[in-house]
GROMACS .gro file of C-alpha atoms in nm:
model
  325
    1MET     CA    1   1.953  -0.799   1.067
    2PHE     CA    2   1.740  -0.475   1.084
    3GLN     CA    3   2.101  -0.277   1.182
    4ARG     CA    4   2.254  -0.486   0.798
    5LEU     CA    5   1.930  -0.394   0.684
    6SER     CA    6   1.901  -0.032   0.734
    7MET     CA    7   2.286   0.001   0.645
    8GLN     CA    8   2.184  -0.037   0.298
    9LEU     CA    9   1.945   0.281   0.359
   10PRO     CA   10   2.106   0.587   0.234
   11ALA     CA   11   2.235   0.846   0.540
   12TRP     CA   12   1.924   1.055   0.496
   13ALA     CA   13   1.692   0.754   0.551
   14ARG     CA   14   1.824   0.575   0.866
   15SER     CA   15   1.706   0.604   1.220
   16ASN     CA   16   2.045   0.711   1.384
   17HIS     CA   17   2.056   1.071   1.133
   18PRO     CA   18   1.984   1.353   1.314
   19HIS     CA   19   1.740   1.541   1.090
   20LEU     CA   20   1.544   1.211   1.101
   21ARG     CA   21   1.563   1.142   1.465
   22TYR     CA   22   1.406   1.503   1.497
   23GLU     CA   23   1.143   1.439   1.287
   24LEU     CA   24   1.058   1.165   1.474
   25GLY     CA   25   1.037   1.328   1.835
   26SER     CA   26   1.386   1.088   2.010
   27ALA     CA   27   1.448   1.429   2.174
   28ARG     CA   28   1.164   1.371   2.378
   29PRO     CA   29   1.119   1.014   2.425
   30SER     CA   30   0.760   0.832   2.546
   31THR     CA   31   0.671   0.703   2.913
   32ARG     CA   32   0.648   0.376   2.974
   33ARG     CA   33   0.267   0.470   3.035
   34SER     CA   34   0.236   0.592   2.735
   35ARG     CA   35   0.375   0.325   2.593
   36TYR     CA   36   0.126   0.112   2.770
   37PHE     CA   37  -0.128   0.275   2.662
   38ARG     CA   38  -0.058   0.285   2.294
   39GLY     CA   39  -0.046  -0.094   2.306
   40ALA     CA   40  -0.313  -0.178   2.424
   41LEU     CA   41  -0.434   0.035   2.170
   42ALA     CA   42  -0.273  -0.104   1.897
   43VAL     CA   43  -0.436  -0.450   2.109
   44ILE     CA   44  -0.827  -0.307   2.050
   45ALA     CA   45  -0.784  -0.211   1.747
   46THR     CA   46  -0.654  -0.574   1.630
   47ILE     CA   47  -0.964  -0.711   1.766
   48LEU     CA   48  -1.233  -0.544   1.639
   49LEU     CA   49  -1.051  -0.523   1.326
   50PHE     CA   50  -1.069  -0.874   1.330
   51TRP     CA   51  -1.373  -0.900   1.504
   52PHE     CA   52  -1.534  -0.683   1.157
   53GLY     CA   53  -1.325  -0.909   0.915
   54VAL     CA   54  -1.506  -1.265   1.083
   55ALA     CA   55  -1.823  -1.102   1.092
   56ILE     CA   56  -1.878  -0.947   0.732
   57ALA     CA   57  -1.678  -1.281   0.630
   58THR     CA   58  -1.998  -1.556   0.845
   59ASN     CA   59  -2.289  -1.298   0.751
   60PHE     CA   60  -2.305  -1.191   1.168
   61PHE     CA   61  -2.192  -1.546   1.279
   62GLN     CA   62  -2.448  -1.742   1.029
   63ASN     CA   63  -2.274  -1.942   0.807
   64PRO     CA   64  -1.848  -2.049   0.715
   65PRO     CA   65  -1.654  -1.767   0.577
   66GLY     CA   66  -1.608  -2.009   0.277
   67GLN     CA   67  -1.572  -2.362   0.157
   68ASN     CA   68  -1.257  -2.392   0.219
   69LEU     CA   69  -0.934  -2.268   0.438
   70THR     CA   70  -0.736  -2.051   0.238
   71GLU     CA   71  -1.141  -1.858   0.033
   72GLY     CA   72  -1.173  -1.901   0.479
   73MET     CA   73  -0.913  -1.703   0.576
   74MET     CA   74  -0.904  -1.424   0.260
   75ALA     CA   75  -1.261  -1.385   0.357
   76VAL     CA   76  -1.196  -1.242   0.738
   77VAL     CA   77  -0.864  -1.028   0.631
   78TYR     CA   78  -0.985  -0.866   0.350
   79TRP     CA   79  -1.247  -0.597   0.421
   80PRO     CA   80  -0.966  -0.541   0.786
   81THR     CA   81  -0.650  -0.534   0.558
   82LEU     CA   82  -0.849  -0.247   0.360
   83ALA     CA   83  -0.935  -0.068   0.588
   84LEU     CA   84  -0.510  -0.008   0.691
   85GLN     CA   85  -0.425   0.016   0.318
   86VAL     CA   86  -0.719   0.339   0.289
   87VAL     CA   87  -0.617   0.448   0.672
   88MET     CA   88  -0.260   0.436   0.556
   89GLN     CA   89  -0.279   0.614   0.274
   90MET     CA   90  -0.458   0.888   0.486
   91ALA     CA   91  -0.181   0.959   0.798
   92VAL     CA   92   0.084   0.943   0.437
   93LEU     CA   93  -0.090   1.209   0.350
   94ALA     CA   94  -0.113   1.394   0.680
   95LEU     CA   95   0.243   1.338   0.787
   96THR     CA   96   0.360   1.530   0.432
   97VAL     CA   97   0.111   1.765   0.307
   98ASN     CA   98   0.191   2.050   0.559
   99LEU     CA   99   0.571   2.021   0.572
  100VAL     CA  100   0.641   2.385   0.458
  101THR     CA  101   0.348   2.541   0.674
  102GLU     CA  102   0.478   2.347   0.989
  103GLN     CA  103   0.863   2.433   0.891
  104LYS     CA  104   0.752   2.822   0.836
  105ARG     CA  105   0.487   2.839   1.144
  106ARG     CA  106   0.826   2.718   1.335
  107LEU     CA  107   1.060   2.956   1.164
  108ALA     CA  108   1.301   2.679   1.097
  109TRP     CA  109   1.237   2.719   0.687
  110ASP     CA  110   1.509   3.023   0.642
  111ASN     CA  111   1.720   2.828   0.833
  112LEU     CA  112   1.652   2.550   0.628
  113ARG     CA  113   1.741   2.700   0.341
  114ALA     CA  114   2.072   2.873   0.428
  115THR     CA  115   2.177   2.590   0.504
  116GLU     CA  116   2.325   2.373   0.218
  117GLY     CA  117   2.141   2.076   0.090
  118GLY     CA  118   1.931   2.157   0.397
  119VAL     CA  119   1.548   2.170   0.215
  120ALA     CA  120   1.588   1.852   0.040
  121LEU     CA  121   1.710   1.719   0.385
  122ALA     CA  122   1.394   1.803   0.550
  123LEU     CA  123   1.231   1.687   0.207
  124ARG     CA  124   1.318   1.366   0.214
  125SER     CA  125   1.366   1.281   0.572
  126ARG     CA  126   1.022   1.355   0.651
  127TRP     CA  127   0.913   1.108   0.298
  128ALA     CA  128   1.090   0.864   0.516
  129THR     CA  129   0.962   0.922   0.852
  130VAL     CA  130   0.640   0.807   0.678
  131TYR     CA  131   0.785   0.433   0.666
  132TYR     CA  132   0.889   0.450   1.038
  133ARG     CA  133   0.581   0.595   1.167
  134LEU     CA  134   0.345   0.436   0.956
  135ARG     CA  135   0.555   0.112   1.042
  136LEU     CA  136   0.282  -0.108   1.288
  137ILE     CA  137   0.057  -0.079   1.024
  138LEU     CA  138   0.276  -0.128   0.694
  139ALA     CA  139   0.389  -0.449   0.859
  140ALA     CA  140   0.083  -0.593   0.914
  141VAL     CA  141  -0.081  -0.524   0.610
  142LEU     CA  142   0.207  -0.756   0.536
  143ILE     CA  143   0.164  -0.985   0.746
  144VAL     CA  144  -0.111  -1.103   0.609
  145ARG     CA  145   0.052  -1.038   0.211
  146LEU     CA  146   0.294  -1.337   0.357
  147GLY     CA  147  -0.039  -1.561   0.491
  148LEU     CA  148  -0.198  -1.526   0.187
  149ILE     CA  149   0.110  -1.625  -0.001
  150PHE     CA  150   0.141  -1.901   0.212
  151GLY     CA  151  -0.229  -2.005   0.155
  152ILE     CA  152  -0.133  -2.007  -0.252
  153LEU     CA  153   0.149  -2.224  -0.184
  154TYR     CA  154  -0.085  -2.454   0.055
  155ASP     CA  155  -0.367  -2.459  -0.277
  156LEU     CA  156  -0.100  -2.527  -0.501
  157THR     CA  157  -0.039  -2.920  -0.345
  158ALA     CA  158  -0.356  -2.966  -0.368
  159PHE     CA  159  -0.446  -3.271  -0.659
  160GLN     CA  160  -0.184  -3.400  -0.619
  161GLY     CA  161   0.039  -3.122  -0.710
  162ARG     CA  162  -0.134  -3.079  -1.025
  163TYR     CA  163  -0.344  -2.782  -0.928
  164ILE     CA  164  -0.187  -2.543  -1.137
  165ASP     CA  165  -0.266  -2.725  -1.420
  166LEU     CA  166  -0.620  -2.799  -1.387
  167LEU     CA  167  -0.630  -2.386  -1.328
  168LEU     CA  168  -0.410  -2.321  -1.698
  169ASN     CA  169  -0.658  -2.564  -1.878
  170ASP     CA  170  -0.846  -2.248  -1.984
  171VAL     CA  171  -0.635  -1.953  -1.987
  172THR     CA  172  -0.538  -1.713  -2.288
  173PRO     CA  173  -0.225  -1.769  -2.348
  174ARG     CA  174  -0.190  -2.134  -2.301
  175VAL     CA  175   0.092  -2.200  -2.100
  176PRO     CA  176   0.296  -2.529  -1.957
  177PRO     CA  177   0.263  -2.511  -1.562
  178LEU     CA  178   0.602  -2.379  -1.532
  179VAL     CA  179   0.552  -2.017  -1.690
  180GLY     CA  180   0.213  -2.018  -1.531
  181ALA     CA  181   0.405  -2.087  -1.179
  182LEU     CA  182   0.659  -1.843  -1.274
  183LEU     CA  183   0.372  -1.580  -1.356
  184LEU     CA  184   0.258  -1.605  -1.021
  185ALA     CA  185   0.543  -1.612  -0.854
  186PHE     CA  186   0.578  -1.226  -1.027
  187LEU     CA  187   0.249  -1.153  -0.843
  188MET     CA  188   0.357  -1.318  -0.525
  189THR     CA  189   0.603  -1.079  -0.547
  190ALA     CA  190   0.373  -0.756  -0.690
  191ALA     CA  191   0.171  -0.790  -0.437
  192LEU     CA  192   0.445  -0.758  -0.141
  193LEU     CA  193   0.564  -0.479  -0.302
  194LEU     CA  194   0.215  -0.242  -0.393
  195PRO     CA  195   0.216  -0.098  -0.059
  196ILE     CA  196   0.546  -0.011  -0.027
  197THR     CA  197   0.623   0.179  -0.316
  198SER     CA  198   0.248   0.273  -0.273
  199ILE     CA  199   0.251   0.461   0.028
  200GLY     CA  200   0.575   0.636  -0.140
  201LEU     CA  201   0.493   0.830  -0.398
  202ILE     CA  202   0.184   0.890  -0.202
  203ALA     CA  203   0.443   1.041   0.034
  204ALA     CA  204   0.631   1.213  -0.261
  205ILE     CA  205   0.265   1.358  -0.383
  206GLY     CA  206   0.237   1.460  -0.036
  207LEU     CA  207   0.544   1.672  -0.040
  208PHE     CA  208   0.471   1.833  -0.384
  209ILE     CA  209   0.120   1.955  -0.274
  210SER     CA  210   0.348   2.143   0.071
  211VAL     CA  211   0.628   2.316  -0.098
  212ASN     CA  212   0.306   2.463  -0.385
  213ILE     CA  213   0.006   2.514  -0.121
  214GLN     CA  214   0.116   2.702   0.157
  215GLN     CA  215  -0.170   2.839   0.372
  216ARG     CA  216  -0.251   2.542   0.621
  217VAL     CA  217  -0.674   2.595   0.538
  218TYR     CA  218  -0.579   2.551   0.144
  219SER     CA  219  -0.361   2.227   0.204
  220ALA     CA  220  -0.562   2.094   0.446
  221MET     CA  221  -0.883   2.136   0.192
  222THR     CA  222  -0.641   1.932  -0.064
  223GLN     CA  223  -0.576   1.703   0.217
  224VAL     CA  224  -0.988   1.626   0.231
  225ILE     CA  225  -1.027   1.710  -0.106
  226VAL     CA  226  -0.757   1.462  -0.232
  227SER     CA  227  -0.822   1.187   0.042
  228ALA     CA  228  -1.233   1.108  -0.054
  229ILE     CA  229  -1.145   1.158  -0.396
  230ALA     CA  230  -0.836   0.809  -0.302
  231ALA     CA  231  -1.136   0.663  -0.102
  232LEU     CA  232  -1.426   0.735  -0.442
  233ILE     CA  233  -1.138   0.581  -0.682
  234VAL     CA  234  -1.064   0.333  -0.413
  235GLY     CA  235  -1.465   0.185  -0.370
  236GLY     CA  236  -1.553   0.266  -0.706
  237LEU     CA  237  -1.282  -0.004  -0.832
  238ILE     CA  238  -1.376  -0.261  -0.586
  239ILE     CA  239  -1.760  -0.230  -0.658
  240GLY     CA  240  -1.676  -0.230  -1.070
  241ALA     CA  241  -1.438  -0.523  -0.987
  242THR     CA  242  -1.740  -0.741  -0.790
  243GLN     CA  243  -2.000  -0.648  -1.009
  244PHE     CA  244  -1.732  -0.741  -1.343
  245ILE     CA  245  -1.620  -1.080  -1.192
  246ARG     CA  246  -2.038  -1.164  -1.105
  247GLY     CA  247  -2.122  -1.074  -1.494
  248GLU     CA  248  -2.316  -0.805  -1.421
  249LEU     CA  249  -2.198  -0.547  -1.592
  250ALA     CA  250  -2.163  -0.777  -1.923
  251GLY     CA  251  -2.333  -0.448  -2.131
  252VAL     CA  252  -2.099  -0.202  -1.999
  253ILE     CA  253  -1.744  -0.380  -2.009
  254GLN     CA  254  -1.785  -0.555  -2.415
  255THR     CA  255  -1.424  -0.567  -2.433
  256ASP     CA  256  -1.101  -0.748  -2.345
  257ALA     CA  257  -0.920  -0.430  -2.292
  258ALA     CA  258  -1.182  -0.243  -2.052
  259ALA     CA  259  -1.170  -0.542  -1.853
  260TRP     CA  260  -0.816  -0.617  -1.823
  261GLY     CA  261  -0.795  -0.165  -1.718
  262LEU     CA  262  -1.079  -0.218  -1.519
  263MET     CA  263  -0.898  -0.529  -1.331
  264GLY     CA  264  -0.593  -0.367  -1.354
  265ALA     CA  265  -0.698  -0.084  -1.255
  266PHE     CA  266  -0.862  -0.295  -0.922
  267ALA     CA  267  -0.508  -0.417  -0.829
  268ALA     CA  268  -0.303  -0.223  -0.896
  269VAL     CA  269  -0.494   0.119  -0.738
  270GLY     CA  270  -0.781  -0.048  -0.596
  271ASP     CA  271  -0.663  -0.351  -0.314
  272TRP     CA  272  -0.281  -0.335  -0.447
  273GLY     CA  273  -0.330  -0.645  -0.555
  274LEU     CA  274  -0.415  -0.829  -0.238
  275SER     CA  275  -0.746  -0.995  -0.392
  276PHE     CA  276  -0.530  -1.203  -0.602
  277LEU     CA  277  -0.311  -1.309  -0.362
  278HIS     CA  278  -0.636  -1.560  -0.340
  279LEU     CA  279  -0.570  -1.775  -0.576
  280GLY     CA  280  -0.976  -1.905  -0.663
  281PHE     CA  281  -1.051  -1.557  -0.747
  282TYR     CA  282  -0.769  -1.479  -0.960
  283SER     CA  283  -0.795  -1.797  -1.170
  284GLU     CA  284  -1.120  -1.678  -1.219
  285VAL     CA  285  -0.963  -1.320  -1.374
  286TRP     CA  286  -0.769  -1.604  -1.619
  287ALA     CA  287  -1.048  -1.730  -1.703
  288THR     CA  288  -1.255  -1.472  -1.752
  289ILE     CA  289  -1.033  -1.189  -1.945
  290PRO     CA  290  -0.763  -1.345  -2.224
  291TYR     CA  291  -0.391  -1.253  -2.144
  292ALA     CA  292  -0.478  -1.179  -1.778
  293ILE     CA  293  -0.287  -1.417  -1.629
  294LEU     CA  294   0.053  -1.212  -1.745
  295PHE     CA  295  -0.072  -0.909  -1.446
  296GLY     CA  296   0.168  -1.024  -1.219
  297ILE     CA  297   0.402  -0.939  -1.416
  298ALA     CA  298   0.217  -0.592  -1.518
  299LEU     CA  299   0.177  -0.493  -1.146
  300LEU     CA  300   0.537  -0.571  -1.082
  301VAL     CA  301   0.675  -0.319  -1.378
  302LEU     CA  302   0.401  -0.081  -1.156
  303ALA     CA  303   0.548  -0.136  -0.896
  304LEU     CA  304   0.915  -0.062  -1.050
  305PHE     CA  305   0.736   0.222  -1.214
  306GLN     CA  306   0.600   0.409  -0.892
  307SER     CA  307   0.959   0.390  -0.711
  308VAL     CA  308   1.124   0.639  -1.097
  309LEU     CA  309   0.827   0.840  -1.038
  310THR     CA  310   0.826   0.849  -0.645
  311GLU     CA  311   1.222   0.985  -0.706
  312TRP     CA  312   1.060   1.227  -0.963
  313ILE     CA  313   0.856   1.384  -0.796
  314LEU     CA  314   1.011   1.447  -0.506
  315ALA     CA  315   1.316   1.625  -0.682
  316LEU     CA  316   1.083   1.812  -0.854
  317ALA     CA  317   0.951   1.908  -0.494
  318ILE     CA  318   1.321   1.962  -0.344
  319ARG     CA  319   1.317   2.267  -0.639
  320ARG     CA  320   1.022   2.415  -0.641
  321ALA     CA  321   1.086   2.393  -0.186
  322GLU     CA  322   1.440   2.603  -0.268
  323ARG     CA  323   1.272   2.885  -0.431
  324ILE     CA  324   1.020   2.921  -0.222
  325GLY     CA  325   1.111   3.234   0.038
   0.00000   0.00000   0.00000
């Protein structure tokens, strides 16, 4: 199945492409001991993250994690998954922001420029490398989302399958249950796509920084600054969204448009739609903000827009890189 999927990718994005194999270091296979060591580290990290999630969800093992199965599952996996997403964003920048500097240090940049399409191939291969190198973290993030989606489907079977009818009672605008289910499906699709398109966009931005800031010290400073700003934005959006749902921002968020903007930014940038995969929380957003049921469509359009924007930034970075001496 994976081979069939890989055949749908461009040649430069396939793992058997020479340039991508070079980027991934396929010529230097790891030893069995190093593979075991990395596997052990992954298992330990998973256990620690799970323990961290359970500790927060249960107030350090004093209370049950939630009132029902899906609420408890969200409470346990939310903060570990969010931590993985932030780590992944920082790792994406670290993998891309020094491309030009590395190639010049290896004395390979002139050869790339002298080869027809060499610069474009180098940038696109490094962009694709991000997905290969971070595939385990990305897979964990997506598996958590799939588990929460199954939780939504399980919740919808409550009350003899009429649970969605009850959730839509206080929603503006009023929509029939079938339309509500369709909009919920859009949201679930968007929540699966956003991690993939978001890291692609961040990788393109990292490459754009790489071709415009070539001094290693300055690129490292830029990486730290961008990562810090991103972490602050994520933290600020999570705090703001949490306070808004609790009714603590009534004096600040006074219009429906401001509320829509805050929760939309929270879902799009803050946690990539993770919170909305808990039906209890998402239905509360529906009831609080008019037209919030359309967030699924908005986030799906955003994911598609990120793909287009990623290609545009990559093309811009390639044109700029081809003029670098």
